[in-house]
C-alpha positions as protocol buffer text, in pm:
chain_id: "A"
residue {
  index: 1
  type: MET
  ca { x: 0 y: 0 z: 0 }
}
residue {
  index: 2
  type: GLN
  ca { x: 131 y: 344 z: -92 }
}
residue {
  index: 3
  type: SER
  ca { x: 184 y: 587 z: 195 }
}
residue {
  index: 4
  type: ALA
  ca { x: 158 y: 963 z: 177 }
}
residue {
  index: 5
  type: LEU
  ca { x: 279 y: 1248 z: 397 }
}
residue {
  index: 6
  type: ARG
  ca { x: 167 y: 1608 z: 396 }
}
residue {
  index: 7
  type: ILE
  ca { x: 449 y: 1842 z: 486 }
}
residue {
  index: 8
  type: GLU
  ca { x: 456 y: 2220 z: 455 }
}
residue {
  index: 9
  type: THR
  ca { x: 783 y: 2399 z: 396 }
}
residue {
  index: 10
  type: LYS
  ca { x: 908 y: 2741 z: 291 }
}
residue {
  index: 11
  type: ILE
  ca { x: 1075 y: 2833 z: -34 }
}
residue {
  index: 12
  type: LEU
  ca { x: 1444 y: 2895 z: 24 }
}
residue {
  index: 13
  type: PRO
  ca { x: 1668 y: 3135 z: -169 }
}
residue {
  index: 14
  type: GLY
  ca { x: 1729 y: 3014 z: -521 }
}
residue {
  index: 15
  type: ASN
  ca { x: 1376 y: 2864 z: -546 }
}
residue {
  index: 16
  type: LYS
  ca { x: 1481 y: 2561 z: -343 }
}
residue {
  index: 17
  type: ILE
  ca { x: 1285 y: 2364 z: -87 }
}
residue {
  index: 18
  type: GLU
  ca { x: 1408 y: 2141 z: 192 }
}
residue {
  index: 19
  type: ILE
  ca { x: 1199 y: 1854 z: 325 }
}
residue {
  index: 20
  type: ASN
  ca { x: 1272 y: 1684 z: 655 }
}
residue {
  index: 21
  type: LEU
  ca { x: 1088 y: 1355 z: 681 }
}
residue {
  index: 22
  type: PRO
  ca { x: 953 y: 1262 z: 1024 }
}
residue {
  index: 23
  type: ALA
  ca { x: 1124 y: 979 z: 1211 }
}
residue {
  index: 24
  type: HIS
  ca { x: 821 y: 751 z: 1172 }
}
residue {
  index: 25
  type: ALA
  ca { x: 838 y: 770 z: 790 }
}
residue {
  index: 26
  type: THR
  ca { x: 888 y: 416 z: 665 }
}
residue {
  index: 27
  type: LEU
  ca { x: 1174 y: 437 z: 417 }
}
residue {
  index: 28
  type: THR
  ca { x: 1377 y: 126 z: 352 }
}
residue {
  index: 29
  type: SER
  ca { x: 1708 y: 286 z: 274 }
}
residue {
  index: 30
  type: VAL
  ca { x: 1898 y: 608 z: 222 }
}
residue {
  index: 31
  type: GLY
  ca { x: 1899 y: 694 z: -145 }
}
residue {
  index: 32
  type: GLN
  ca { x: 1552 y: 552 z: -203 }
}
residue {
  index: 33
  type: THR
  ca { x: 1364 y: 741 z: -475 }
}
residue {
  index: 34
  type: ILE
  ca { x: 1042 y: 910 z: -365 }
}
residue {
  index: 35
  type: GLU
  ca { x: 787 y: 1120 z: -552 }
}
residue {
  index: 36
  type: VAL
  ca { x: 736 y: 1480 z: -439 }
}
residue {
  index: 37
  type: ILE
  ca { x: 431 y: 1680 z: -550 }
}
residue {
  index: 38
  type: VAL
  ca { x: 445 y: 2056 z: -495 }
}
residue {
  index: 39
  type: LEU
  ca { x: 117 y: 2247 z: -462 }
}
residue {
  index: 40
  type: LEU
  ca { x: 165 y: 2617 z: -524 }
}
residue {
  index: 41
  type: PRO
  ca { x: -70 y: 2867 z: -355 }
}
residue {
  index: 42
  type: GLU
  ca { x: -339 y: 3020 z: -574 }
}
residue {
  index: 43
  type: GLN
  ca { x: -240 y: 3351 z: -724 }
}
residue {
  index: 44
  type: LYS
  ca { x: -484 y: 3627 z: -635 }
}
residue {
  index: 45
  type: SER
  ca { x: -570 y: 3831 z: -939 }
}
residue {
  index: 46
  type: THR
  ca { x: -451 y: 4184 z: -905 }
}
residue {
  index: 47
  type: LEU
  ca { x: -651 y: 4483 z: -1012 }
}
residue {
  index: 48
  type: LYS
  ca { x: -334 y: 4683 z: -1078 }
}
residue {
  index: 49
  type: GLY
  ca { x: -317 y: 4792 z: -1436 }
}
residue {
  index: 50
  type: GLN
  ca { x: -678 y: 4701 z: -1510 }
}
residue {
  index: 51
  type: SER
  ca { x: -896 y: 4984 z: -1622 }
}
residue {
  index: 52
  type: ILE
  ca { x: -1243 y: 5021 z: -1477 }
}
residue {
  index: 53
  type: LEU
  ca { x: -1383 y: 4968 z: -1828 }
}
residue {
  index: 54
  type: HIS
  ca { x: -1206 y: 4632 z: -1854 }
}
residue {
  index: 55
  type: LEU
  ca { x: -1340 y: 4533 z: -1513 }
}
residue {
  index: 56
  type: LEU
  ca { x: -1695 y: 4632 z: -1613 }
}
residue {
  index: 57
  type: GLU
  ca { x: -1664 y: 4430 z: -1934 }
}
residue {
  index: 58
  type: GLU
  ca { x: -1566 y: 4121 z: -1733 }
}
residue {
  index: 59
  type: ILE
  ca { x: -1860 y: 4169 z: -1497 }
}
residue {
  index: 60
  type: HIS
  ca { x: -2098 y: 4215 z: -1791 }
}
residue {
  index: 61
  type: GLU
  ca { x: -1970 y: 3893 z: -1954 }
}
residue {
  index: 62
  type: GLN
  ca { x: -2045 y: 3697 z: -1635 }
}
residue {
  index: 63
  type: ARG
  ca { x: -2402 y: 3822 z: -1621 }
}
residue {
  index: 64
  type: PRO
  ca { x: -2660 y: 3550 z: -1680 }
}
residue {
  index: 65
  type: VAL
  ca { x: -2826 y: 3560 z: -2018 }
}
residue {
  index: 66
  type: GLY
  ca { x: -3194 y: 3508 z: -2087 }
}
residue {
  index: 67
  type: ARG
  ca { x: -3380 y: 3753 z: -1864 }
}
residue {
  index: 68
  type: SER
  ca { x: -3381 y: 4128 z: -1892 }
}
residue {
  index: 69
  type: VAL
  ca { x: -3347 y: 4360 z: -1595 }
}
residue {
  index: 70
  type: GLU
  ca { x: -3710 y: 4462 z: -1641 }
}
residue {
  index: 71
  type: GLU
  ca { x: -3827 y: 4100 z: -1633 }
}
residue {
  index: 72
  type: ILE
  ca { x: -3629 y: 4031 z: -1316 }
}
residue {
  index: 73
  type: ASN
  ca { x: -3773 y: 4344 z: -1151 }
}
residue {
  index: 74
  type: ARG
  ca { x: -4128 y: 4239 z: -1246 }
}
residue {
  index: 75
  type: ASN
  ca { x: -4069 y: 3894 z: -1096 }
}
residue {
  index: 76
  type: LEU
  ca { x: -3931 y: 4046 z: -776 }
}
residue {
  index: 77
  type: GLN
  ca { x: -4226 y: 4285 z: -746 }
}
residue {
  index: 78
  type: SER
  ca { x: -4472 y: 4001 z: -802 }
}
residue {
  index: 79
  type: GLU
  ca { x: -4301 y: 3802 z: -527 }
}
residue {
  index: 80
  type: ARG
  ca { x: -4310 y: 4101 z: -288 }
}
residue {
  index: 81
  type: ASP
  ca { x: -4679 y: 4156 z: -364 }
}
residue {
  index: 82
  type: SER
  ca { x: -4754 y: 3792 z: -281 }
}
residue {
  index: 83
  type: TRP
  ca { x: -4581 y: 3837 z: 55 }
}
residue {
  index: 84
  type: ASP
  ca { x: -4805 y: 4136 z: 132 }
}
residue {
  index: 85
  type: THR
  ca { x: -5115 y: 3935 z: 39 }
}
residue {
  index: 86
  type: LYS
  ca { x: -5005 y: 3642 z: 257 }
}
residue {
  index: 87
  type: ALA
  ca { x: -4923 y: 3876 z: 547 }
}
residue {
  index: 88
  type: ARG
  ca { x: -5264 y: 4049 z: 525 }
}
residue {
  index: 89
  type: SER
  ca { x: -5441 y: 3714 z: 506 }
}
residue {
  index: 90
  type: HIS
  ca { x: -5248 y: 3582 z: 806 }
}
residue {
  index: 91
  type: TYR
  ca { x: -5314 y: 3904 z: 1004 }
}
residue {
  index: 92
  type: SER
  ca { x: -5689 y: 3897 z: 934 }
}
residue {
  index: 93
  type: THR
  ca { x: -5700 y: 3531 z: 1042 }
}
residue {
  index: 94
  type: LEU
  ca { x: -5534 y: 3627 z: 1371 }
}
residue {
  index: 95
  type: VAL
  ca { x: -5769 y: 3925 z: 1426 }
}
residue {
  index: 96
  type: TYR
  ca { x: -6090 y: 3733 z: 1351 }
}
residue {
  index: 97
  type: SER
  ca { x: -5992 y: 3427 z: 1552 }
}
residue {
  index: 98
  type: SER
  ca { x: -5924 y: 3627 z: 1868 }
}
């Protein structure tokens, strides 16, 4: 069965890393070949150098397609109106049952 270890380390000068295996690591001999996988941290996108127009274009491209702003607003208003109707109905039930 293949074993795995998770070890964090810092990058040393010259883009080098040093890994110290724990004493309990089961290696059969010095000089044994092992596989090392390096996971680099995600790079945060920087806004430096981006114009506001470029940023707005990116936002516009991510906008869902299919419904207009007006249609969304109508749907929201319809939903709000139904809440008012339900609230009035619930309130009148409470008043008349008391």
